[in-house]
Amino acid sequence: MDYLTSEDAVYPAWFKYFVWRNVTKLSQFDKERGEFKKRTDSTVAPYPDIYREPLAQIADIYKKVKEDNKNLKEPGIKELFSKKFPNLYAELISKSLAASMENREEIHGEWVKYEQGRDGDAEKLFQSLEGKGTGWCTAGHSTAQTQIESGDFYVYYTNDSSGEPTQPRLAIRMDGDNRIGEVRGILPHQGVESIMQEALDSKLSEFGGEADAYRKKSEDMRMLTALEKKCEEDVQFTKNDLILLYEINGTIEGFGYQKDPRISELRQGRNTEEDM
């Protein structure tokens, strides 16, 4: 829910209020059933995660209707607008989760820059992400437009089965001329895949000191991946490994909106007293 009050949620205030009012009536999303669980006065479960791509698609629909009611004459818009928010949101979430990225093992590709204020770039960006299941809010037409207005936008596309760079895997959103607004990947909560680390580091090197904070995150993710590999190969952790895992000298930072789940997974089942 914090997302709705963050700078990343580039929606008008009326839409944020509309979403807040509806989402606070919902419980967790059931991926198998494709619907939200019912929330009652006795529900103690947290509010559902915000799925950014489906939310951006809903924003597009409501914005078109708000701008001109005549848009309701379009069958596609009329059908979607007529659905209650929980049903439409659940439908678009299921569609987004079902979308599969082609050639997930591929790491070769190229970076594409979408330039701030350049005619047509927001539309090109939107079309390149549509139906790819990135989970990014930029996969909505109106949010793509808003983000391009605030700064350049870089996307790393890996090659598809035909050798064409069409699969979006990384994104760097600029805030103004020189400031990095955020870095995104396509893992849950927009975390960066470990196999994409090299491509990201190479690009970050172009931004000088501005990228220092992100390089720290990248190094943390690299070390966490090394621990994960050791665990898979049943290799004993060193003292330095444990200092990292238990975040004794500092917090492990990642690129996603939530803490990397591998931290708790690697700690699970370990004897803390023995480790210390």
PDB file of C-alpha atoms in Angstrom:
ATOM      1  CA  MET A   1       0.000   0.000   0.000  1.00  0.00           C
ATOM      2  CA  ASP A   2       2.991   2.312   0.539  1.00  0.00           C
ATOM      3  CA  TYR A   3       3.376   2.371  -3.241  1.00  0.00           C
ATOM      4  CA  LEU A   4       0.307   4.612  -3.629  1.00  0.00           C
ATOM      5  CA  THR A   5       1.954   7.366  -1.580  1.00  0.00           C
ATOM      6  CA  SER A   6       5.394   7.011  -3.171  1.00  0.00           C
ATOM      7  CA  GLU A   7       6.882   9.109  -5.969  1.00  0.00           C
ATOM      8  CA  ASP A   8       6.787   6.053  -8.224  1.00  0.00           C
ATOM      9  CA  ALA A   9       2.971   6.081  -8.310  1.00  0.00           C
ATOM     10  CA  VAL A  10       2.569   8.688 -11.039  1.00  0.00           C
ATOM     11  CA  TYR A  11      -1.234   8.780 -10.947  1.00  0.00           C
ATOM     12  CA  PRO A  12      -3.629  11.688 -10.366  1.00  0.00           C
ATOM     13  CA  ALA A  13      -4.867  12.116  -6.794  1.00  0.00           C
ATOM     14  CA  TRP A  14      -8.444  11.108  -7.672  1.00  0.00           C
ATOM     15  CA  PHE A  15      -7.264   7.756  -9.033  1.00  0.00           C
ATOM     16  CA  LYS A  16      -5.056   7.048  -6.013  1.00  0.00           C
ATOM     17  CA  TYR A  17      -8.019   7.724  -3.721  1.00  0.00           C
ATOM     18  CA  PHE A  18     -10.246   5.480  -5.826  1.00  0.00           C
ATOM     19  CA  VAL A  19      -7.712   2.632  -5.655  1.00  0.00           C
ATOM     20  CA  TRP A  20      -7.084   3.108  -1.931  1.00  0.00           C
ATOM     21  CA  ARG A  21     -10.792   3.030  -1.166  1.00  0.00           C
ATOM     22  CA  ASN A  22     -11.218  -0.228  -3.092  1.00  0.00           C
ATOM     23  CA  VAL A  23      -8.024  -2.068  -2.170  1.00  0.00           C
ATOM     24  CA  THR A  24      -8.568  -1.551   1.567  1.00  0.00           C
ATOM     25  CA  LYS A  25     -11.738  -3.619   1.207  1.00  0.00           C
ATOM     26  CA  LEU A  26      -9.784  -6.594  -0.173  1.00  0.00           C
ATOM     27  CA  SER A  27      -7.691  -9.364   1.355  1.00  0.00           C
ATOM     28  CA  GLN A  28      -4.903 -11.341  -0.350  1.00  0.00           C
ATOM     29  CA  PHE A  29      -5.096 -12.333  -4.025  1.00  0.00           C
ATOM     30  CA  ASP A  30      -5.651 -16.063  -4.595  1.00  0.00           C
ATOM     31  CA  LYS A  31      -3.535 -16.872  -7.661  1.00  0.00           C
ATOM     32  CA  GLU A  32      -5.106 -20.297  -8.187  1.00  0.00           C
ATOM     33  CA  ARG A  33      -8.696 -19.024  -8.112  1.00  0.00           C
ATOM     34  CA  GLY A  34      -7.882 -15.733  -9.802  1.00  0.00           C
ATOM     35  CA  GLU A  35      -9.778 -13.660  -7.256  1.00  0.00           C
ATOM     36  CA  PHE A  36      -9.350 -11.714  -4.043  1.00  0.00           C
ATOM     37  CA  LYS A  37     -10.199 -13.309  -0.732  1.00  0.00           C
ATOM     38  CA  LYS A  38     -13.015 -11.635   1.171  1.00  0.00           C
ATOM     39  CA  ARG A  39     -12.123  -9.095   3.846  1.00  0.00           C
ATOM     40  CA  THR A  40     -14.287  -8.780   6.958  1.00  0.00           C
ATOM     41  CA  ASP A  41     -14.061  -6.855  10.225  1.00  0.00           C
ATOM     42  CA  SER A  42     -12.226  -9.821  11.758  1.00  0.00           C
ATOM     43  CA  THR A  43      -9.663 -10.175   8.938  1.00  0.00           C
ATOM     44  CA  VAL A  44      -6.112  -9.829  10.261  1.00  0.00           C
ATOM     45  CA  ALA A  45      -4.309 -10.623   6.997  1.00  0.00           C
ATOM     46  CA  PRO A  46      -2.442  -7.668   5.447  1.00  0.00           C
ATOM     47  CA  TYR A  47      -3.876  -5.734   2.543  1.00  0.00           C
ATOM     48  CA  PRO A  48      -3.096  -7.231  -0.866  1.00  0.00           C
ATOM     49  CA  ASP A  49       0.083  -6.423  -2.746  1.00  0.00           C
ATOM     50  CA  ILE A  50      -0.199  -3.674  -5.322  1.00  0.00           C
ATOM     51  CA  TYR A  51       0.291  -5.131  -8.795  1.00  0.00           C
ATOM     52  CA  ARG A  52       1.653  -2.178 -10.724  1.00  0.00           C
ATOM     53  CA  GLU A  53       1.104  -3.267 -14.326  1.00  0.00           C
ATOM     54  CA  PRO A  54      -2.618  -4.138 -13.922  1.00  0.00           C
ATOM     55  CA  LEU A  55      -3.129  -0.941 -11.933  1.00  0.00           C
ATOM     56  CA  ALA A  56      -1.611   1.109 -14.756  1.00  0.00           C
ATOM     57  CA  GLN A  57      -3.965  -0.572 -17.229  1.00  0.00           C
ATOM     58  CA  ILE A  58      -6.971   0.320 -15.070  1.00  0.00           C
ATOM     59  CA  ALA A  59      -5.712   3.904 -14.873  1.00  0.00           C
ATOM     60  CA  ASP A  60      -5.673   4.042 -18.678  1.00  0.00           C
ATOM     61  CA  ILE A  61      -9.324   2.954 -18.835  1.00  0.00           C
ATOM     62  CA  TYR A  62     -10.586   5.394 -16.210  1.00  0.00           C
ATOM     63  CA  LYS A  63      -8.531   8.262 -17.617  1.00  0.00           C
ATOM     64  CA  LYS A  64     -10.061   7.798 -21.075  1.00  0.00           C
ATOM     65  CA  VAL A  65     -13.587   7.840 -19.643  1.00  0.00           C
ATOM     66  CA  LYS A  66     -12.826  10.850 -17.445  1.00  0.00           C
ATOM     67  CA  GLU A  67     -11.448  12.776 -20.418  1.00  0.00           C
ATOM     68  CA  ASP A  68     -14.476  12.040 -22.589  1.00  0.00           C
ATOM     69  CA  ASN A  69     -17.557   9.953 -21.780  1.00  0.00           C
ATOM     70  CA  LYS A  70     -17.937   9.256 -25.486  1.00  0.00           C
ATOM     71  CA  ASN A  71     -15.071   6.795 -25.127  1.00  0.00           C
ATOM     72  CA  LEU A  72     -17.591   4.496 -23.431  1.00  0.00           C
ATOM     73  CA  LYS A  73     -19.005   3.875 -26.887  1.00  0.00           C
ATOM     74  CA  GLU A  74     -15.900   1.834 -27.643  1.00  0.00           C
ATOM     75  CA  PRO A  75     -16.904  -1.792 -26.872  1.00  0.00           C
ATOM     76  CA  GLY A  76     -13.573  -2.682 -25.271  1.00  0.00           C
ATOM     77  CA  ILE A  77     -13.578   0.288 -22.900  1.00  0.00           C
ATOM     78  CA  LYS A  78     -17.264  -0.079 -22.077  1.00  0.00           C
ATOM     79  CA  GLU A  79     -16.861  -3.751 -21.166  1.00  0.00           C
ATOM     80  CA  LEU A  80     -13.891  -3.157 -18.859  1.00  0.00           C
ATOM     81  CA  PHE A  81     -15.253   0.030 -17.272  1.00  0.00           C
ATOM     82  CA  SER A  82     -18.526  -1.700 -16.416  1.00  0.00           C
ATOM     83  CA  LYS A  83     -16.753  -4.278 -14.237  1.00  0.00           C
ATOM     84  CA  LYS A  84     -16.396  -3.719 -10.515  1.00  0.00           C
ATOM     85  CA  PHE A  85     -12.860  -2.809  -9.463  1.00  0.00           C
ATOM     86  CA  PRO A  86     -12.070  -6.086  -7.592  1.00  0.00           C
ATOM     87  CA  ASN A  87     -13.181  -8.179 -10.578  1.00  0.00           C
ATOM     88  CA  LEU A  88     -11.341  -6.096 -13.170  1.00  0.00           C
ATOM     89  CA  TYR A  89      -8.208  -5.879 -11.033  1.00  0.00           C
ATOM     90  CA  ALA A  90      -8.208  -9.652 -10.442  1.00  0.00           C
ATOM     91  CA  GLU A  91      -8.734 -10.343 -14.149  1.00  0.00           C
ATOM     92  CA  LEU A  92      -5.822  -8.125 -15.201  1.00  0.00           C
ATOM     93  CA  ILE A  93      -3.566  -9.535 -12.469  1.00  0.00           C
ATOM     94  CA  SER A  94      -4.243 -13.088 -13.676  1.00  0.00           C
ATOM     95  CA  LYS A  95      -3.504 -12.027 -17.247  1.00  0.00           C
ATOM     96  CA  SER A  96      -0.248 -10.368 -16.202  1.00  0.00           C
ATOM     97  CA  LEU A  97       0.894 -13.385 -14.180  1.00  0.00           C
ATOM     98  CA  ALA A  98       0.102 -15.714 -17.080  1.00  0.00           C
ATOM     99  CA  ALA A  99       2.223 -13.707 -19.524  1.00  0.00           C
ATOM    100  CA  SER A 100       5.536 -15.444 -20.018  1.00  0.00           C
ATOM    101  CA  MET A 101       8.879 -13.980 -20.948  1.00  0.00           C
ATOM    102  CA  GLU A 102      10.444 -15.707 -23.943  1.00  0.00           C
ATOM    103  CA  ASN A 103      13.984 -17.087 -23.668  1.00  0.00           C
ATOM    104  CA  ARG A 104      14.425 -16.388 -19.941  1.00  0.00           C
ATOM    105  CA  GLU A 105      17.896 -17.992 -20.011  1.00  0.00           C
ATOM    106  CA  GLU A 106      19.124 -15.502 -22.624  1.00  0.00           C
ATOM    107  CA  ILE A 107      21.287 -12.650 -21.337  1.00  0.00           C
ATOM    108  CA  HIS A 108      22.452 -11.111 -24.617  1.00  0.00           C
ATOM    109  CA  GLY A 109      20.581  -8.119 -25.942  1.00  0.00           C
ATOM    110  CA  GLU A 110      20.757  -4.346 -26.068  1.00  0.00           C
ATOM    111  CA  TRP A 111      19.836  -1.204 -24.169  1.00  0.00           C
ATOM    112  CA  VAL A 112      17.324   1.167 -25.739  1.00  0.00           C
ATOM    113  CA  LYS A 113      16.996   4.783 -24.637  1.00  0.00           C
ATOM    114  CA  TYR A 114      13.577   6.453 -24.664  1.00  0.00           C
ATOM    115  CA  GLU A 115      14.301  10.152 -24.560  1.00  0.00           C
ATOM    116  CA  GLN A 116      12.533  12.668 -22.362  1.00  0.00           C
ATOM    117  CA  GLY A 117      10.138  14.814 -24.373  1.00  0.00           C
ATOM    118  CA  ARG A 118      10.872  13.154 -27.726  1.00  0.00           C
ATOM    119  CA  ASP A 119       7.722  12.680 -29.791  1.00  0.00           C
ATOM    120  CA  GLY A 120       6.558   9.089 -30.032  1.00  0.00           C
ATOM    121  CA  ASP A 121       8.985   7.625 -27.486  1.00  0.00           C
ATOM    122  CA  ALA A 122       6.337   7.067 -24.791  1.00  0.00           C
ATOM    123  CA  GLU A 123       4.190   5.164 -27.291  1.00  0.00           C
ATOM    124  CA  LYS A 124       7.162   3.061 -28.432  1.00  0.00           C
ATOM    125  CA  LEU A 125       8.038   2.281 -24.808  1.00  0.00           C
ATOM    126  CA  PHE A 126       4.468   1.280 -23.995  1.00  0.00           C
ATOM    127  CA  GLN A 127       4.182  -0.972 -27.060  1.00  0.00           C
ATOM    128  CA  SER A 128       7.501  -2.685 -26.307  1.00  0.00           C
ATOM    129  CA  LEU A 129       6.252  -3.678 -22.831  1.00  0.00           C
ATOM    130  CA  GLU A 130       2.656  -4.553 -23.661  1.00  0.00           C
ATOM    131  CA  GLY A 131       1.806  -8.190 -22.969  1.00  0.00           C
ATOM    132  CA  LYS A 132       5.312  -9.055 -21.739  1.00  0.00           C
ATOM    133  CA  GLY A 133       4.359  -9.533 -18.080  1.00  0.00           C
ATOM    134  CA  THR A 134       7.084  -7.285 -16.662  1.00  0.00           C
ATOM    135  CA  GLY A 135       4.873  -6.122 -13.809  1.00  0.00           C
ATOM    136  CA  TRP A 136       6.082  -2.549 -14.396  1.00  0.00           C
ATOM    137  CA  CYS A 137       3.619   0.310 -14.116  1.00  0.00           C
ATOM    138  CA  THR A 138       5.237   1.652 -17.310  1.00  0.00           C
ATOM    139  CA  ALA A 139       3.264  -1.045 -19.153  1.00  0.00           C
ATOM    140  CA  GLY A 140       0.311   1.347 -18.854  1.00  0.00           C
ATOM    141  CA  HIS A 141      -0.038   3.978 -21.577  1.00  0.00           C
ATOM    142  CA  SER A 142      -0.622   6.973 -19.298  1.00  0.00           C
ATOM    143  CA  THR A 143       2.164   6.048 -16.862  1.00  0.00           C
ATOM    144  CA  ALA A 144       4.636   5.533 -19.717  1.00  0.00           C
ATOM    145  CA  GLN A 145       3.779   9.038 -20.928  1.00  0.00           C
ATOM    146  CA  THR A 146       4.175  10.560 -17.453  1.00  0.00           C
ATOM    147  CA  GLN A 147       7.511   8.875 -16.826  1.00  0.00           C
ATOM    148  CA  ILE A 148       8.965   9.926 -20.171  1.00  0.00           C
ATOM    149  CA  GLU A 149       7.961  13.499 -19.361  1.00  0.00           C
ATOM    150  CA  SER A 150      10.003  13.399 -16.139  1.00  0.00           C
ATOM    151  CA  GLY A 151      13.207  11.933 -17.578  1.00  0.00           C
ATOM    152  CA  ASP A 152      14.870   9.514 -19.995  1.00  0.00           C
ATOM    153  CA  PHE A 153      13.981   5.839 -19.695  1.00  0.00           C
ATOM    154  CA  TYR A 154      16.353   2.957 -20.491  1.00  0.00           C
ATOM    155  CA  VAL A 155      15.251  -0.629 -21.103  1.00  0.00           C
ATOM    156  CA  TYR A 156      17.466  -3.671 -21.610  1.00  0.00           C
ATOM    157  CA  TYR A 157      15.867  -6.148 -24.030  1.00  0.00           C
ATOM    158  CA  THR A 158      17.249  -9.661 -24.340  1.00  0.00           C
ATOM    159  CA  ASN A 159      17.045 -11.562 -27.607  1.00  0.00           C
ATOM    160  CA  ASP A 160      13.999 -13.660 -28.412  1.00  0.00           C
ATOM    161  CA  SER A 161      14.119 -17.040 -30.188  1.00  0.00           C
ATOM    162  CA  SER A 162      14.622 -15.208 -33.495  1.00  0.00           C
ATOM    163  CA  GLY A 163      17.605 -13.304 -32.187  1.00  0.00           C
ATOM    164  CA  GLU A 164      15.738 -10.001 -31.935  1.00  0.00           C
ATOM    165  CA  PRO A 165      16.026  -7.869 -28.753  1.00  0.00           C
ATOM    166  CA  THR A 166      12.347  -7.794 -27.769  1.00  0.00           C
ATOM    167  CA  GLN A 167      12.198  -9.155 -24.202  1.00  0.00           C
ATOM    168  CA  PRO A 168      12.335  -6.394 -21.532  1.00  0.00           C
ATOM    169  CA  ARG A 169      14.409  -7.493 -18.528  1.00  0.00           C
ATOM    170  CA  LEU A 170      15.840  -4.334 -16.944  1.00  0.00           C
ATOM    171  CA  ALA A 171      14.770  -0.715 -16.705  1.00  0.00           C
ATOM    172  CA  ILE A 172      16.415   2.477 -15.489  1.00  0.00           C
ATOM    173  CA  ARG A 173      14.111   5.456 -14.999  1.00  0.00           C
ATOM    174  CA  MET A 174      15.728   8.874 -14.809  1.00  0.00           C
ATOM    175  CA  ASP A 175      14.334  11.699 -12.703  1.00  0.00           C
ATOM    176  CA  GLY A 176      15.344  14.871 -14.514  1.00  0.00           C
ATOM    177  CA  ASP A 177      18.595  15.170 -16.454  1.00  0.00           C
ATOM    178  CA  ASN A 178      21.073  13.273 -14.294  1.00  0.00           C
ATOM    179  CA  ARG A 179      19.354  11.658 -11.318  1.00  0.00           C
ATOM    180  CA  ILE A 180      18.461   7.950 -11.391  1.00  0.00           C
ATOM    181  CA  GLY A 181      14.858   7.589 -10.227  1.00  0.00           C
ATOM    182  CA  GLU A 182      14.771   3.806  -9.930  1.00  0.00           C
ATOM    183  CA  VAL A 183      16.154   0.550 -11.289  1.00  0.00           C
ATOM    184  CA  ARG A 184      13.796  -2.348 -11.994  1.00  0.00           C
ATOM    185  CA  GLY A 185      13.908  -6.003 -12.909  1.00  0.00           C
ATOM    186  CA  ILE A 186      11.174  -8.519 -13.681  1.00  0.00           C
ATOM    187  CA  LEU A 187      11.293 -10.656 -10.544  1.00  0.00           C
ATOM    188  CA  PRO A 188       8.424 -10.327  -8.045  1.00  0.00           C
ATOM    189  CA  HIS A 189       8.339  -6.793  -6.588  1.00  0.00           C
ATOM    190  CA  GLN A 190      10.559  -5.766  -9.527  1.00  0.00           C
ATOM    191  CA  GLY A 191      13.751  -7.357  -8.235  1.00  0.00           C
ATOM    192  CA  VAL A 192      16.661  -7.905 -10.636  1.00  0.00           C
ATOM    193  CA  GLU A 193      17.489 -11.415 -11.870  1.00  0.00           C
ATOM    194  CA  SER A 194      20.977 -12.566 -10.890  1.00  0.00           C
ATOM    195  CA  ILE A 195      21.833 -13.402 -14.514  1.00  0.00           C
ATOM    196  CA  MET A 196      21.068  -9.788 -15.454  1.00  0.00           C
ATOM    197  CA  GLN A 197      23.553  -8.365 -12.961  1.00  0.00           C
ATOM    198  CA  GLU A 198      26.415  -7.971 -15.452  1.00  0.00           C
ATOM    199  CA  ALA A 199      24.271  -6.143 -18.011  1.00  0.00           C
ATOM    200  CA  LEU A 200      23.020  -3.801 -15.296  1.00  0.00           C
ATOM    201  CA  ASP A 201      26.467  -3.109 -13.832  1.00  0.00           C
ATOM    202  CA  SER A 202      27.821  -2.283 -17.275  1.00  0.00           C
ATOM    203  CA  LYS A 203      25.077   0.286 -17.831  1.00  0.00           C
ATOM    204  CA  LEU A 204      25.360   1.796 -14.350  1.00  0.00           C
ATOM    205  CA  SER A 205      29.052   2.489 -15.004  1.00  0.00           C
ATOM    206  CA  GLU A 206      27.934   5.157 -17.497  1.00  0.00           C
ATOM    207  CA  PHE A 207      26.275   7.244 -14.769  1.00  0.00           C
ATOM    208  CA  GLY A 208      29.339   7.962 -12.615  1.00  0.00           C
ATOM    209  CA  GLY A 209      28.812   8.860  -8.958  1.00  0.00           C
ATOM    210  CA  GLU A 210      25.047   9.071  -9.422  1.00  0.00           C
ATOM    211  CA  ALA A 211      24.968   5.270  -9.580  1.00  0.00           C
ATOM    212  CA  ASP A 212      26.984   4.649  -6.380  1.00  0.00           C
ATOM    213  CA  ALA A 213      23.916   3.723  -4.303  1.00  0.00           C
ATOM    214  CA  TYR A 214      22.775   1.311  -6.993  1.00  0.00           C
ATOM    215  CA  ARG A 215      26.221  -0.248  -7.318  1.00  0.00           C
ATOM    216  CA  LYS A 216      26.055  -1.031  -3.590  1.00  0.00           C
ATOM    217  CA  LYS A 217      22.732  -2.799  -4.163  1.00  0.00           C
ATOM    218  CA  SER A 218      24.207  -4.650  -7.121  1.00  0.00           C
ATOM    219  CA  GLU A 219      27.166  -5.868  -5.052  1.00  0.00           C
ATOM    220  CA  ASP A 220      24.821  -6.981  -2.256  1.00  0.00           C
ATOM    221  CA  MET A 221      22.786  -8.987  -4.746  1.00  0.00           C
ATOM    222  CA  ARG A 222      25.939 -10.510  -6.214  1.00  0.00           C
ATOM    223  CA  MET A 223      27.127 -11.672  -2.778  1.00  0.00           C
ATOM    224  CA  LEU A 224      23.668 -12.993  -1.898  1.00  0.00           C
ATOM    225  CA  THR A 225      23.641 -15.005  -5.124  1.00  0.00           C
ATOM    226  CA  ALA A 226      27.043 -16.452  -4.173  1.00  0.00           C
ATOM    227  CA  LEU A 227      25.593 -17.562  -0.810  1.00  0.00           C
ATOM    228  CA  GLU A 228      22.636 -19.109  -2.586  1.00  0.00           C
ATOM    229  CA  LYS A 229      24.987 -21.100  -4.820  1.00  0.00           C
ATOM    230  CA  LYS A 230      27.014 -22.276  -1.814  1.00  0.00           C
ATOM    231  CA  CYS A 231      23.837 -23.443  -0.127  1.00  0.00           C
ATOM    232  CA  GLU A 232      22.758 -25.369  -3.230  1.00  0.00           C
ATOM    233  CA  GLU A 233      26.178 -27.059  -3.400  1.00  0.00           C
ATOM    234  CA  ASP A 234      26.171 -27.748   0.374  1.00  0.00           C
ATOM    235  CA  VAL A 235      29.313 -25.661   0.916  1.00  0.00           C
ATOM    236  CA  GLN A 236      29.849 -24.415   4.474  1.00  0.00           C
ATOM    237  CA  PHE A 237      29.470 -20.657   4.987  1.00  0.00           C
ATOM    238  CA  THR A 238      32.518 -18.697   6.126  1.00  0.00           C
ATOM    239  CA  LYS A 239      32.504 -16.129   8.926  1.00  0.00           C
ATOM    240  CA  ASN A 240      32.207 -13.331   6.358  1.00  0.00           C
ATOM    241  CA  ASP A 241      29.303 -15.138   4.704  1.00  0.00           C
ATOM    242  CA  LEU A 242      27.443 -15.253   8.017  1.00  0.00           C
ATOM    243  CA  ILE A 243      28.185 -11.586   8.739  1.00  0.00           C
ATOM    244  CA  LEU A 244      26.539 -10.786   5.409  1.00  0.00           C
ATOM    245  CA  LEU A 245      23.613 -13.175   5.850  1.00  0.00           C
ATOM    246  CA  TYR A 246      22.694 -11.849   9.303  1.00  0.00           C
ATOM    247  CA  GLU A 247      23.281  -8.249   8.163  1.00  0.00           C
ATOM    248  CA  ILE A 248      25.635  -7.572  11.073  1.00  0.00           C
ATOM    249  CA  ASN A 249      27.633  -4.809   9.388  1.00  0.00           C
ATOM    250  CA  GLY A 250      24.795  -3.389   7.327  1.00  0.00           C
ATOM    251  CA  THR A 251      21.490  -4.074   5.641  1.00  0.00           C
ATOM    252  CA  ILE A 252      21.374  -6.142   2.464  1.00  0.00           C
ATOM    253  CA  GLU A 253      19.840  -3.890  -0.164  1.00  0.00           C
ATOM    254  CA  GLY A 254      18.219  -4.958  -3.414  1.00  0.00           C
ATOM    255  CA  PHE A 255      16.382  -3.404  -6.329  1.00  0.00           C
ATOM    256  CA  GLY A 256      12.888  -4.684  -5.565  1.00  0.00           C
ATOM    257  CA  TYR A 257      10.192  -2.965  -3.551  1.00  0.00           C
ATOM    258  CA  GLN A 258      10.474  -5.553  -0.792  1.00  0.00           C
ATOM    259  CA  LYS A 259      13.325  -7.315   0.970  1.00  0.00           C
ATOM    260  CA  ASP A 260      14.923 -10.077  -1.097  1.00  0.00           C
ATOM    261  CA  PRO A 261      13.151 -13.325  -0.049  1.00  0.00           C
ATOM    262  CA  ARG A 262      16.405 -15.258  -0.394  1.00  0.00           C
ATOM    263  CA  ILE A 263      17.641 -13.741   2.880  1.00  0.00           C
ATOM    264  CA  SER A 264      14.954 -15.420   4.994  1.00  0.00           C
ATOM    265  CA  GLU A 265      15.156 -18.576   2.869  1.00  0.00           C
ATOM    266  CA  LEU A 266      18.908 -18.897   3.494  1.00  0.00           C
ATOM    267  CA  ARG A 267      18.456 -18.242   7.220  1.00  0.00           C
ATOM    268  CA  GLN A 268      15.654 -20.776   7.529  1.00  0.00           C
ATOM    269  CA  GLY A 269      16.662 -23.939   9.359  1.00  0.00           C
ATOM    270  CA  ARG A 270      20.033 -22.571  10.476  1.00  0.00           C
ATOM    271  CA  ASN A 271      21.110 -22.666  14.120  1.00  0.00           C
ATOM    272  CA  THR A 272      21.636 -19.005  14.970  1.00  0.00           C
ATOM    273  CA  GLU A 273      23.590 -19.743  18.159  1.00  0.00           C
ATOM    274  CA  GLU A 274      26.024 -22.007  16.314  1.00  0.00           C
ATOM    275  CA  ASP A 275      26.407 -19.461  13.523  1.00  0.00           C
ATOM    276  CA  MET A 276      27.303 -16.767  16.025  1.00  0.00           C
TER     277      MET A 276
END
